[in-house]
């Protein structure tokens, strides 16, 4: 039987009409049939990271869900906005929970910067993902074909889900992912 390839997608924005999350939703619409594409939407349910709490016996249900979701995925797609030249708090908090448990070690990851700006947070996140041992998918650099022309004020769900330019870029990303799957 053909193996189903599992992708976990994560958006670093909690906004209802987040361009980053909508980008992932649009990606889901074009997901090839041999791949599953799940979007993890509970970054806001994770408690604030405290190493003192990271011990067996404490009831860290969402932390366990987060770690299992990452561990069970064959690949991660991560997108995130920049806030005040930094990584968003929810994204950094979620990543801090897996520094010691190591779910991202050797995990293939596509990390497109879909904003026209956000380069400082992108570089910072790149550094974090690198130190966690991720295998970065090639051709997902900040100035790849994947930037979207939308900023906070002007995006609507319809604009992003139906934008032919974004759909074209998403198809290119899927092509890139598919051509890399055999190497993972
Ligand atoms: C509090 C706040 C701070 C921001 N700071 C930056 C910034 O430093 N650099 C930048 O490029 N964009 C910044 N932005 C713009 C967001 O990155 C941009 O609106 C992005 O589309 C938000 O992503 P989202 O649509 O997925 O929520 C900021 C937005 C907010 C709300």
CSV table of C-alpha atoms and ligand atoms in Angstrom, one decimal:
chain,number,residue,atom,x,y,z
A,1,UNK,CA,0.0,0.0,0.0
A,2,UNK,CA,1.3,3.5,-0.8
A,3,UNK,CA,2.4,5.4,2.2
A,4,UNK,CA,0.5,8.6,3.0
A,5,UNK,CA,2.8,11.5,3.7
A,6,UNK,CA,1.7,13.5,6.7
A,7,UNK,CA,2.3,17.3,6.9
A,8,UNK,CA,1.6,19.4,9.9
A,9,UNK,CA,1.2,23.1,9.1
A,10,UNK,CA,1.6,25.8,11.8
A,11,UNK,CA,0.8,29.5,11.6
A,12,UNK,CA,2.4,32.0,14.0
A,13,UNK,CA,-0.7,34.3,13.9
A,14,UNK,CA,-3.9,33.9,16.0
A,15,UNK,CA,-5.8,36.5,13.9
A,16,UNK,CA,-9.1,35.2,12.5
A,17,UNK,CA,-8.2,36.6,9.0
A,18,UNK,CA,-4.5,36.0,9.3
A,19,UNK,CA,-2.8,36.0,5.9
A,20,UNK,CA,-0.4,33.4,7.2
A,21,UNK,CA,-3.2,31.0,8.2
A,22,UNK,CA,-5.2,31.8,5.1
A,23,UNK,CA,-2.1,30.9,3.1
A,24,UNK,CA,-2.1,27.5,4.8
A,25,UNK,CA,-5.8,27.0,4.2
A,26,UNK,CA,-5.2,27.8,0.5
A,27,UNK,CA,-2.4,25.2,0.5
A,28,UNK,CA,-4.8,22.7,2.0
A,29,UNK,CA,-7.1,23.2,-1.0
A,30,UNK,CA,-4.3,22.1,-3.4
A,31,UNK,CA,-2.9,19.2,-1.3
A,32,UNK,CA,-2.0,16.2,-3.4
A,33,UNK,CA,-4.0,13.0,-2.7
A,34,UNK,CA,-1.0,11.0,-1.3
A,35,UNK,CA,-0.4,13.7,1.4
A,36,UNK,CA,-2.4,14.7,4.4
A,37,UNK,CA,-2.3,18.4,5.5
A,38,UNK,CA,-3.4,19.2,9.0
A,39,UNK,CA,-3.3,22.8,10.4
A,40,UNK,CA,-2.4,23.0,14.1
A,41,UNK,CA,-4.6,25.7,15.5
A,42,UNK,CA,-4.0,25.5,19.2
A,43,UNK,CA,-0.9,27.6,19.8
A,44,UNK,CA,-3.0,29.8,22.0
A,45,UNK,CA,-4.0,26.8,24.2
A,46,UNK,CA,-0.4,26.1,25.2
A,47,UNK,CA,0.6,27.3,28.6
A,48,UNK,CA,3.5,29.7,29.0
A,49,UNK,CA,6.6,27.7,28.9
A,50,UNK,CA,8.3,27.1,32.2
A,51,UNK,CA,11.0,24.5,32.5
A,52,UNK,CA,9.8,23.8,36.1
A,53,UNK,CA,6.5,22.6,34.7
A,54,UNK,CA,8.0,20.3,32.1
A,55,UNK,CA,8.0,17.2,34.3
A,56,UNK,CA,6.1,13.9,34.1
A,57,UNK,CA,3.0,13.8,36.2
A,58,UNK,CA,1.9,17.4,35.4
A,59,UNK,CA,-1.3,17.5,33.3
A,60,UNK,CA,0.1,19.2,30.3
A,61,UNK,CA,-2.5,17.9,27.9
A,62,UNK,CA,-2.1,20.5,25.1
A,63,UNK,CA,1.7,20.3,25.3
A,64,UNK,CA,1.5,16.5,24.8
A,65,UNK,CA,-0.9,17.1,21.8
A,66,UNK,CA,1.5,19.6,20.4
A,67,UNK,CA,4.5,17.3,20.8
A,68,UNK,CA,2.6,14.3,19.4
A,69,UNK,CA,1.3,16.3,16.4
A,70,UNK,CA,4.9,17.3,15.5
A,71,UNK,CA,6.4,13.8,16.2
A,72,UNK,CA,3.7,12.1,14.0
A,73,UNK,CA,4.3,14.5,11.1
A,74,UNK,CA,6.6,13.5,8.2
A,75,UNK,CA,7.1,17.2,7.5
A,76,UNK,CA,6.3,20.6,8.8
A,77,UNK,CA,5.1,23.8,7.0
A,78,UNK,CA,5.6,26.8,9.2
A,79,UNK,CA,4.6,30.4,8.4
A,80,UNK,CA,4.6,33.3,10.8
A,81,UNK,CA,4.3,37.1,10.8
A,82,UNK,CA,6.8,39.5,12.4
A,83,UNK,CA,5.8,41.6,15.5
A,84,UNK,CA,8.1,44.5,16.4
A,85,UNK,CA,11.0,43.0,14.6
A,86,UNK,CA,10.5,39.7,16.5
A,87,UNK,CA,9.0,36.3,16.4
A,88,UNK,CA,5.4,36.3,17.5
A,89,UNK,CA,5.0,35.4,21.2
A,90,UNK,CA,2.8,32.4,20.6
A,91,UNK,CA,5.2,30.9,18.1
A,92,UNK,CA,8.2,31.4,20.3
A,93,UNK,CA,6.4,29.9,23.3
A,94,UNK,CA,5.3,26.8,21.3
A,95,UNK,CA,8.9,26.3,20.1
A,96,UNK,CA,10.3,26.7,23.6
A,97,UNK,CA,8.2,23.7,24.7
A,98,UNK,CA,10.0,21.4,22.3
A,99,UNK,CA,13.6,22.5,22.9
A,100,UNK,CA,14.3,19.7,25.3
A,101,UNK,CA,11.9,17.1,23.9
A,102,UNK,CA,13.4,17.5,20.4
A,103,UNK,CA,10.4,16.8,18.1
A,104,UNK,CA,11.9,18.9,15.4
A,105,UNK,CA,15.3,17.1,15.2
A,106,UNK,CA,15.9,16.0,11.6
A,107,UNK,CA,12.3,17.0,10.7
A,108,UNK,CA,12.0,18.3,7.1
A,109,UNK,CA,10.4,21.8,7.1
A,110,UNK,CA,9.2,24.2,4.5
A,111,UNK,CA,9.4,27.7,5.9
A,112,UNK,CA,8.3,30.3,3.4
A,113,UNK,CA,8.1,34.0,4.3
A,114,UNK,CA,4.8,35.0,2.9
A,115,UNK,CA,5.1,38.6,3.8
A,116,UNK,CA,6.8,41.3,1.8
A,117,UNK,CA,8.7,42.4,4.9
A,118,UNK,CA,9.2,40.4,8.1
A,119,UNK,CA,12.8,39.6,7.3
A,120,UNK,CA,14.1,40.1,10.9
A,121,UNK,CA,11.7,37.6,12.4
A,122,UNK,CA,12.3,35.3,9.5
A,123,UNK,CA,16.0,35.3,10.1
A,124,UNK,CA,15.5,34.8,13.8
A,125,UNK,CA,13.1,31.9,13.3
A,126,UNK,CA,15.5,30.4,10.8
A,127,UNK,CA,18.2,30.5,13.5
A,128,UNK,CA,15.8,28.8,16.0
A,129,UNK,CA,14.8,26.1,13.5
A,130,UNK,CA,18.4,25.5,12.7
A,131,UNK,CA,19.5,25.1,16.3
A,132,UNK,CA,16.6,22.6,16.8
A,133,UNK,CA,18.0,20.5,14.0
A,134,UNK,CA,15.3,20.9,11.3
A,135,UNK,CA,16.1,20.0,7.7
A,136,UNK,CA,15.1,23.0,5.7
A,137,UNK,CA,13.4,22.4,2.4
A,138,UNK,CA,15.4,24.1,-0.4
A,139,UNK,CA,14.0,27.1,-2.2
A,140,UNK,CA,11.9,28.4,0.7
A,141,UNK,CA,14.1,31.5,1.2
A,142,UNK,CA,12.5,34.9,2.1
A,143,UNK,CA,12.8,36.2,-1.5
A,144,UNK,CA,11.5,33.0,-3.1
A,145,UNK,CA,8.4,33.0,-5.2
A,146,UNK,CA,6.3,32.6,-2.1
A,147,UNK,CA,5.7,36.2,-0.8
A,148,UNK,CA,2.1,37.4,-0.7
A,149,UNK,CA,1.2,41.0,-1.5
A,150,UNK,CA,-1.1,41.3,1.5
A,151,UNK,CA,-0.6,43.2,4.8
A,152,UNK,CA,-2.8,43.3,7.8
A,153,UNK,CA,-5.3,45.9,6.7
A,154,UNK,CA,-6.1,44.8,3.2
A,155,UNK,CA,-6.5,41.0,3.2
A,156,UNK,CA,-9.8,39.3,3.1
A,157,UNK,CA,-10.4,35.5,3.1
A,158,UNK,CA,-11.8,35.6,-0.5
A,159,UNK,CA,-8.8,37.7,-1.8
A,160,UNK,CA,-6.3,35.2,-0.5
A,161,UNK,CA,-8.2,31.9,-1.2
A,162,UNK,CA,-8.9,32.9,-4.8
A,163,UNK,CA,-5.9,35.0,-5.8
A,164,UNK,CA,-4.5,33.4,-8.9
A,165,UNK,CA,-1.0,34.7,-8.1
A,166,UNK,CA,-1.0,33.1,-4.7
A,167,UNK,CA,-2.5,29.9,-6.0
A,168,UNK,CA,0.3,29.8,-8.6
A,169,UNK,CA,2.9,30.2,-5.8
A,170,UNK,CA,1.2,27.6,-3.7
A,171,UNK,CA,1.2,25.1,-6.6
A,172,UNK,CA,5.0,25.8,-7.0
A,173,UNK,CA,5.5,25.1,-3.3
A,174,UNK,CA,3.6,21.8,-3.6
A,175,UNK,CA,5.7,20.8,-6.6
A,176,UNK,CA,8.8,21.6,-4.5
A,177,UNK,CA,7.5,19.5,-1.6
A,178,UNK,CA,6.6,16.6,-3.8
A,179,UNK,CA,9.9,16.5,-5.6
A,180,UNK,CA,11.7,16.5,-2.2
A,181,UNK,CA,9.5,13.8,-0.5
A,182,UNK,CA,11.6,10.9,-1.9
A,183,UNK,CA,14.7,12.5,-0.3
A,184,UNK,CA,13.2,12.7,3.2
B,1,LIG,C1,1.7,44.4,16.8
B,1,LIG,C2,2.2,44.3,15.4
B,1,LIG,C3,3.6,44.5,15.2
B,1,LIG,C4,4.0,44.4,13.9
B,1,LIG,N1,5.4,44.5,13.6
B,1,LIG,C5,5.9,44.3,12.4
B,1,LIG,C6,7.2,44.3,12.1
B,1,LIG,O1,8.1,44.6,13.0
B,1,LIG,N2,7.7,44.0,10.9
B,1,LIG,C7,6.8,43.7,9.8
B,1,LIG,O2,7.3,43.4,8.7
B,1,LIG,N3,5.5,43.6,10.1
B,1,LIG,C8,5.0,43.9,11.3
B,1,LIG,N4,3.6,43.8,11.5
B,1,LIG,C9,2.8,43.6,10.4
B,1,LIG,C10,2.4,42.1,10.4
B,1,LIG,O3,3.5,41.3,10.3
B,1,LIG,C11,1.5,41.9,9.1
B,1,LIG,O4,0.4,42.6,9.3
B,1,LIG,C12,1.2,40.4,8.9
B,1,LIG,O5,0.3,40.4,7.8
B,1,LIG,C13,0.4,39.8,10.1
B,1,LIG,O6,0.3,38.5,9.8
B,1,LIG,P1,-1.2,37.8,9.8
B,1,LIG,O7,-2.0,38.5,8.7
B,1,LIG,O8,-0.9,36.4,9.5
B,1,LIG,O9,-1.7,38.0,11.2
B,1,LIG,C14,3.1,44.0,12.8
B,1,LIG,C15,1.8,43.8,13.1
B,1,LIG,C16,1.3,44.0,14.4
B,1,LIG,C17,-0.1,43.7,14.7
